[in-house]
Amino acid sequence: MRLPTPLLRRGVRPAQAGRLSIARQLLLLQAAVVTVVVLALGVAAYRDAQEAVTEKAGDLATSVAETLADAPAVRSEVLGPDPTAVLQPYVEQVRVDTGTSFITVMAPDRTRFTHPDPAQIGKPFVGTIAPALRGEPFTETYTGTLGPSVRAVVPVFRPGTTTQRPEDVVALVSVGITVAALGDELSGSLPGILLAAGATLAVGALGTWGISRRLRRQTRGLAAEPLARVLEYHSAVLHAVREGLVLLDGERRVQLVNDEARRLLALGDADVVGRHVAELGLSRELTETLSAQRLAVDEVHVSGSRVLVVSQSPATPSGRSVGAVVTLRDHTDLQALTGELDSVRAFAESLRAQAHEAANRLHTTVSLVELGRTADAVQFATAQLASAQELTDRVVGAVEEPVLAALLLGKAATASERGVALEIDPATSVGTTGIPGGDLVTIVGNLVDNAIDAALAGTAPREVQLTAWQEEGRLEIRVEDTGPGVPEEQVPHVFERGWSTKEAGGGDGGGAPRGLGRGLGLALVAQAVRRNGGSITLRPGPGAEFRVSLPMQVPVSPRAVGTPC
């Protein structure tokens, strides 16, 4: 997650004097590593070149020595009365032609017959000759009269012999190249080695600088300690914030999810980072919203047993979409309180309407009395009172849950004002259920509201019938209306958030997804039913019938008798 610039400006400042940023530390470290590697490679290349020059010198010395040892003139003259007189000019010419440092022809007792320095002729040869006396050519690096040299010593066999036995060795030929001469040749390779090392060092330095500059931009020039502190703050904020946060990349895959989002989306401890939103098990509507990565502000979604307020902001740097930031707020408890508030408001509206009607009736009764028609006044007053009291007595007598009883009285008054008859079946009998009052208000209130809207979309008589009873430890609720009903093909979508037909004239017949302000009631009903372990079914066709079955959380009340026909 990219840290906000204001946070970096206010909370953490770039590395100050005496504290190197991570980019600079990496630059120095990489520069040191590149330098060491280049130096090591340069030394290795120099050593390889040195070994190659030495090997080449040894091969040349051996080749020249063997050629001279096999020459008939050398074989015959080493046994002559004055080998030096004949061999010295011949050997020196060969030395000059081959570019070697010295060529020495000697007797088996080391006495020199030839030497570049005439003063050394007749003196003993300095160096190893034992392998050559055994008839075995060899090479070595030895310090002689001309200094350190790479030399080859080859035996000279008696003329006319075909075997190479030690007793046939009549002389030795030593050819050498001094180390100083090798250094001159090696120095010719040094510029190439230095050039390659310099080029490698330059490329490595340039690459190191580029990486350091990129890292500096990405870390905002922070040193290790401030950067670690920023990450600690980042982690603390993510885990402490009471709002769910989900970050998605451009491929709709989760990149970050905090603890609250895991709780609200019921993700548990599953590893969801890198998974597509379609694999999280969310509701279809919420999955579609997150997949679209469109701007969303405080949209209400039903997910599992929760009502969530979802806001989504797509990230579009440089005009291209790279993902989205999603925030989630739990609206479940507030929705339950809103449902109860709606019930209280409806009850208050009912009381207001009844008060208004009572005032009208009172005025009518007073007017009849003033007209001297006392008997008519008494009859009118008692008839209206009996009608209102009958509904109240029936509801209060059949329903022990006070919240549910108040809701039904309020909905009856509301339906009457809207021209719909809300009939509460005489067989209704509900004792203490243990089901949360808020859930009962959500379920019954939304079903009745939907049924009233549906009945208004139908033809007269416009009626809604509600029946509730307890049977075998379960609370059964049935709400039926005289509206146009729900087509069978729409039944699977009725309880999805957004399904509504109110804009088309109300009712529950035929439907399609609608705007954000529509289609939430039945989704909340289904959620409350699931939360209490119940089930809900819908009968399609003209006159929709919703039936809810909820397990009670207390023993069956003695009032729960029979099942309505």
XYZ file of N, CA and C in Angstrom, residues 160 196 267:
9
model
N 73.590 -41.644 -33.838
C 73.363 -43.007 -34.315
C 72.545 -43.867 -33.391
N 38.798 -3.535 -19.680
C 37.621 -4.357 -19.379
C 37.150 -4.133 -17.946
N -14.593 -13.580 6.823
C -13.481 -14.261 6.160
C -12.674 -15.110 7.120
